[in-house]
Amino acid sequence: MNNSAARANILQRLRKETPPGLPLSGEGRSCTLVADASCSSPDKGRLGGVSSFDWDKAERVRRFTERMQAVRAEIHHADRHNWLEVLVEICQAKGLNNLLLSPNTAWGQTITAQAERFPSLRHYDQPIDDWKEEMFYGIDAAFTATRGGIAETGTLILWPDAEEPRQMSLVPPIHIAVLETDQLYTTFAAAVQKQGWVETGLPTNALLVSGPSKSADIEQTLAYGVHGPKELVVILV
Amino acid sequence: MISEFRQHVIENLAKPKVRANFRKAMDGLMQRRLDQFPDPQELDRIRTQAQAIRANALSKLPELLEQLEARLTANGIHVHWAETTEQANQTVLAIMQQHDAKTLIKGKSMVSEEMGLNHFLEAHGIDALESDLGEFILQLAHEPPSHIVAPAIHKSRQDVAKLFNEKFPDIPYTENIDELTQAARTILRDKFYSADIGLSGVNFAVAETGTLCLVENEGNGRMSTTVPRVHIAVTGIEKVVEKFSDIPPLLSILTRSATGQPITTYFNMISSPRKPGEKDGPEEVHLVLLDNGRSNIYSDPELLATLRCIRCGACMNHCPVYTRIGGHSYGTVYPGPIGIILEPQKAGLDVHGELTQASTLCGACGEVCPVRIPIPTLINRLRFEGVRKDASTTPGTGSRRKLQEAAAWKAWSWSASHPAVYNFGATAATRLQGMLPTNMSAWTNVRSAPKLAEKTLHERLKDLGVADE
Amino acid sequence: MSKPDTVYFFGTCLIDLIYPQAGVSAIQLIQREGVQVIFPQAQTCCGQPAWNSGYRDEARAVARSQIALFPKPIPIVIPSGSCAGMMKTHYPELFAGQPDEAQALEVAGRVYELTEFLVDVLHIELKDLGEPVKVAVHTSCSSRREMGVADRIETLLDQLANVTKLEQIRKAECCGFGGTFAVKQPEISASMVLEKVDTIRATQADRLVGQDAGCLMNIGGAMEKQGAAIPHQHIAEFLWERTNMASTPLPSTPLRNHSHRTERPLNEAAARSLSGVEGNKETAQ
Ligand code: SF4
């Protein structure tokens, strides 16, 4: 139901010549100037609060960890050899009964190969409509890879896909994510640019996740675990 | 007679608990914002950048809307246009009816408040449930939001505890915020599970890529846009930006200005419905683009700046008037300084024109606005629109002109531009017109009456022989 | 700019009628630095009350009569952030597109708020001759946000060895005067000024100083109404008193009662009969 009359009217009004009304006041004029001058290159966009970001990898990891921990995310530092051990320990510590993952990602394959060390592994191998109840009420935790991270804000970049669909990082009470430190960018703008988001085309749903779900709607007091995961666990590899 | 607005004000000023809630919350929000911008020069720079991004988008608004529509359509998202809130409501209803849907779960959306969507759907037998914790609380209490970012900011934990206890007697009474939050989680989880359709607002719509961006902390926005089979987004036509590269700076200044967070927990970028092979996400996504007076605001080159707003709420957090009277006093969807400039332009100065008086023009709002909307300048402009004699594009132009007041200003103006009359003939009260009430009781209720000096400065300086030219 | 030989002085209506001593002191401070002062006797009002009420034509007529009074290319000094802000930032808006826009812009370009002028142009050096005193400072919103000169008053006070500055909480928050605001929204204005008074009293200062007569009249008036007021003074009067040999010692009674002016209360009846202007009151339909 595309209301074409409304569309035409709105666009027509927006295209109407500005009536010769009042002269602009000072601020109005300067706005126009600003728009003309700097808008041709809005790509200067950067999240930052500091003038330059030349953080090396160690600094990026340090900042990412600091920011994430500030919002009660759990950070584990690991490497290519011991990350699986770390994950086993996390699952034990949390007393998980099951873990939702994709058996087809490289990470998932490694985990699946040692399935006996983990709680019962579940696969998101059918459309949600066929197992929504279990997803909502039966899954303890989900494990996903990430597309990268942002050091400045302590953020995970997720591009959910058929292997690791959107609800994995949303519905279960615990989300365990693995982030390769090679993919840890300084800022959101840097990640967008270096990963070529616009050139590649954006996915159905791209996400930035910076900590477990939270709210400050009651008395501006932070409470964690509102509608999304109550816990966010990040394994840095 | 005291106006409706002043009656609200008097009532709300007389609620010490609510006032204390506001004061505490606003003090906290101001401090948290300040902590996010330690370097004033950097802040200056990024405000200029954010202003430029929004001003650029507005300068190309019709083209960008067409581009947005084309991209979204190519991505498989249905685009609807609505000139009025009635049309927008009908559009949402039609989509619901097509799907034979009975329940709607909502993420936070101020535009849906503007539409009065919940009421409208209720009247058509559809259950619209708010899922943002603050909005959920208010829906239980049958109250409108009092703040655009923190809707239930006027409520204390005790208020919420009582409310939950009354509405959900099965849940044990608690004033513990974590427990209250968990209770809401449990209740709403079932609703997300079973809702037919999800509805959300939009923080930014990117024309270049056809992407709808949502900023939130709780995850209810993601739930509403991910779990139900259909997602409807509603937004004002001004929310479009040109490029995806505009997003990082806007997102950053939005969250830092709004709640003093470097970033929110979730930034949700939606570019299409579920694609073949994908296992979840809505099968249909709709975007409703609402005008409701915005294109009219757009026609005025100065007032157009109103549309730069990214709804961060910083202007209300810093407003000494809002802090005292609270959001409900305004009687509008958008309270505080942004409401003062937006609402009279939408509904007309004849309806909400008095709000333009609810400001001391102290400038605190304009000082913090991340997109540098010159709010005090626009308030002043709307005061002018309210009393001007000739026609203009703002609805209700001239409706606030009162004969007596206009005559008094005319008399004042004449005498103050005739110094001989003014300095030797006019009375003190005439000379201080507008600064001192003719009805002194308004002033002397809490202040002693100003005392006139025996000799004016003019007289003293004449006596002292200070040069006249 | 370098130190001028002569400046214009624009006194403002509130200082003219209620705080003339502040105007006299400001001129004395400037003169003491070897600068001549011209006070055009035909000056009336900057036009701000009408401008802020939306009556632009009426404001412009008054403003037009004022800009004609300052023909020489010398600074115009104004002992008020709010009136200086009107001339400096709003005259260009008020005259945009008018035949005399250029003249208005030229005048606006020469406007200085008093403390700004003392610090930035005269580089004044003050020697404190007074007894130790604790002061709270109220910086006006217009000097802070419109003129961007709120810190100059602090710079001046910091030069006075015997003055201790005390900081009230929420110092940058508006006192609730807002010109027409106090008239149109008396309840909100009252709640603002009463909170402002509380924060100032909490500092236990001996005196309140500020650079805008409107704020002082508002805050001072509220304190006087409560009783046991902290005496308030315009910064010009305070500085002159502290640095002038002939100054009187700090009085124990509120200053506005000690000074050599005799005052006439502007009560309701008087105001009515004087003005005959009832229409200025907001009457809601
Ligand atoms: S007007 Fe400015 S400060 Fe107020 S909500 Fe909009 S963007 Fe934020």
Short mmCIF file of C-alpha atoms in Angstrom, two decimals, chain A residues 64-204:
data_model
loop_
_atom_site.label_atom_id
_atom_site.label_comp_id
_atom_site.label_asym_id
_atom_site.label_seq_id
_atom_site.Cartn_x
_atom_site.Cartn_y
_atom_site.Cartn_z
CA PHE A 64 38.76 -2.79 23.85
CA THR A 65 39.15 -4.81 27.04
CA GLU A 66 38.81 -1.77 29.26
CA ARG A 67 35.65 -0.53 27.55
CA MET A 68 34.04 -3.96 27.46
CA GLN A 69 34.76 -4.61 31.11
CA ALA A 70 33.35 -1.21 31.99
CA VAL A 71 29.96 -2.45 30.79
CA ARG A 72 30.33 -5.83 32.51
CA ALA A 73 31.31 -7.90 29.53
CA GLU A 74 33.62 -10.81 30.35
CA ILE A 75 36.89 -10.77 28.44
CA HIS A 76 39.21 -13.75 28.02
CA HIS A 77 42.56 -13.45 26.34
CA ALA A 78 43.55 -16.55 24.43
CA ASP A 79 45.56 -17.64 21.40
CA ARG A 80 45.17 -20.02 18.48
CA HIS A 81 46.27 -22.95 20.62
CA ASN A 82 44.40 -22.54 23.84
CA TRP A 83 41.13 -20.83 22.90
CA LEU A 84 39.28 -24.12 22.97
CA GLU A 85 40.46 -24.77 26.52
CA VAL A 86 39.29 -21.33 27.49
CA LEU A 87 35.88 -22.02 25.99
CA VAL A 88 35.64 -25.36 27.80
CA GLU A 89 36.38 -23.61 31.05
CA ILE A 90 33.81 -20.91 30.39
CA CYS A 91 31.14 -23.53 29.69
CA GLN A 92 32.03 -25.36 32.89
CA ALA A 93 32.16 -22.23 34.99
CA LYS A 94 28.75 -21.22 33.82
CA GLY A 95 27.33 -24.69 34.24
CA LEU A 96 25.86 -24.70 30.76
CA ASN A 97 23.58 -27.55 29.78
CA ASN A 98 23.86 -26.76 26.12
CA LEU A 99 25.63 -24.52 23.66
CA LEU A 100 24.19 -23.33 20.38
CA LEU A 101 26.69 -23.02 17.55
CA SER A 102 27.23 -23.49 13.85
CA PRO A 103 29.08 -26.73 13.07
CA ASN A 104 30.21 -25.31 9.74
CA THR A 105 32.38 -22.34 10.67
CA ALA A 106 36.05 -23.05 11.28
CA TRP A 107 35.53 -22.40 14.98
CA GLY A 108 32.45 -24.58 15.07
CA GLN A 109 34.24 -27.44 13.38
CA THR A 110 37.01 -27.39 15.94
CA ILE A 111 34.50 -27.39 18.79
CA THR A 112 32.40 -30.11 17.21
CA ALA A 113 35.50 -32.29 16.78
CA GLN A 114 35.86 -32.30 20.57
CA ALA A 115 32.16 -32.31 21.34
CA GLU A 116 32.62 -34.60 24.32
CA ARG A 117 34.37 -31.82 26.22
CA PHE A 118 31.37 -29.51 25.88
CA PRO A 119 27.82 -29.40 27.08
CA SER A 120 25.32 -30.69 24.58
CA LEU A 121 25.92 -28.89 21.27
CA ARG A 122 22.89 -27.54 19.42
CA HIS A 123 22.81 -26.44 15.82
CA TYR A 124 20.72 -23.72 14.25
CA ASP A 125 20.05 -25.96 11.27
CA GLN A 126 16.46 -25.12 10.48
CA PRO A 127 14.42 -21.94 10.13
CA ILE A 128 13.53 -20.38 13.44
CA ASP A 129 9.84 -21.04 12.93
CA ASP A 130 10.48 -24.76 13.37
CA TRP A 131 12.19 -24.55 16.74
CA LYS A 132 11.36 -21.14 18.16
CA GLU A 133 10.20 -22.53 21.48
CA GLU A 134 13.47 -24.27 22.18
CA MET A 135 15.41 -21.20 21.10
CA PHE A 136 13.44 -19.02 23.48
CA TYR A 137 13.18 -21.28 26.46
CA GLY A 138 15.72 -24.06 26.07
CA ILE A 139 19.07 -22.66 24.98
CA ASP A 140 21.55 -21.65 27.67
CA ALA A 141 24.16 -19.99 25.53
CA ALA A 142 25.21 -19.37 21.95
CA PHE A 143 28.68 -19.23 20.50
CA THR A 144 29.40 -17.09 17.44
CA ALA A 145 32.27 -15.69 15.52
CA THR A 146 32.45 -11.96 14.86
CA ARG A 147 33.34 -9.87 11.87
CA GLY A 148 35.60 -7.66 13.90
CA GLY A 149 35.76 -5.30 16.81
CA ILE A 150 36.14 -1.62 17.64
CA ALA A 151 38.74 -0.62 20.20
CA GLU A 152 37.55 2.88 20.93
CA THR A 153 34.12 1.88 22.15
CA GLY A 154 34.65 -1.79 23.09
CA THR A 155 32.38 -3.11 20.39
CA LEU A 156 31.81 -6.34 18.47
CA ILE A 157 30.82 -6.22 14.82
CA LEU A 158 28.37 -8.94 13.83
CA TRP A 159 27.05 -9.71 10.39
CA PRO A 160 24.65 -12.57 11.08
CA ASP A 161 24.16 -14.97 8.19
CA ALA A 162 22.63 -18.34 7.37
CA GLU A 163 25.29 -20.11 9.44
CA GLU A 164 25.03 -17.82 12.45
CA PRO A 165 21.60 -16.23 12.30
CA ARG A 166 20.49 -13.07 14.06
CA GLN A 167 18.82 -14.62 17.07
CA MET A 168 21.98 -16.39 18.24
CA SER A 169 23.41 -13.20 19.63
CA LEU A 170 20.06 -12.00 20.90
CA VAL A 171 17.81 -14.60 22.46
CA PRO A 172 19.92 -16.96 24.63
CA PRO A 173 20.85 -15.55 28.05
CA ILE A 174 24.56 -15.89 27.35
CA HIS A 175 26.38 -14.91 24.19
CA ILE A 176 29.95 -16.12 23.80
CA ALA A 177 31.78 -14.48 20.92
CA VAL A 178 35.24 -14.99 19.58
CA LEU A 179 37.12 -12.01 18.18
CA GLU A 180 40.36 -12.17 16.27
CA THR A 181 42.57 -9.31 17.36
CA ASP A 182 43.65 -8.84 13.72
CA GLN A 183 40.12 -7.67 13.13
CA LEU A 184 40.17 -5.15 15.96
CA TYR A 185 39.87 -1.69 14.41
CA THR A 186 40.39 1.61 16.14
CA THR A 187 37.00 3.14 15.34
CA PHE A 188 33.69 2.30 13.73
CA ALA A 189 34.55 4.54 10.80
CA ALA A 190 37.85 2.71 10.31
CA ALA A 191 36.10 -0.67 10.35
CA VAL A 192 33.52 0.47 7.80
CA GLN A 193 36.20 1.78 5.54
CA LYS A 194 38.75 -1.02 5.87
CA GLN A 195 36.18 -3.77 5.59
CA GLY A 196 34.59 -1.98 2.63
CA TRP A 197 31.04 -2.14 3.94
CA VAL A 198 29.56 0.18 1.35
CA GLU A 199 31.45 -1.43 -1.54
CA THR A 200 30.57 -4.96 -0.43
CA GLY A 201 26.98 -4.05 0.27
CA LEU A 202 25.43 -4.29 3.70
CA PRO A 203 23.98 -7.57 4.93
CA THR A 204 20.35 -8.08 5.94
#
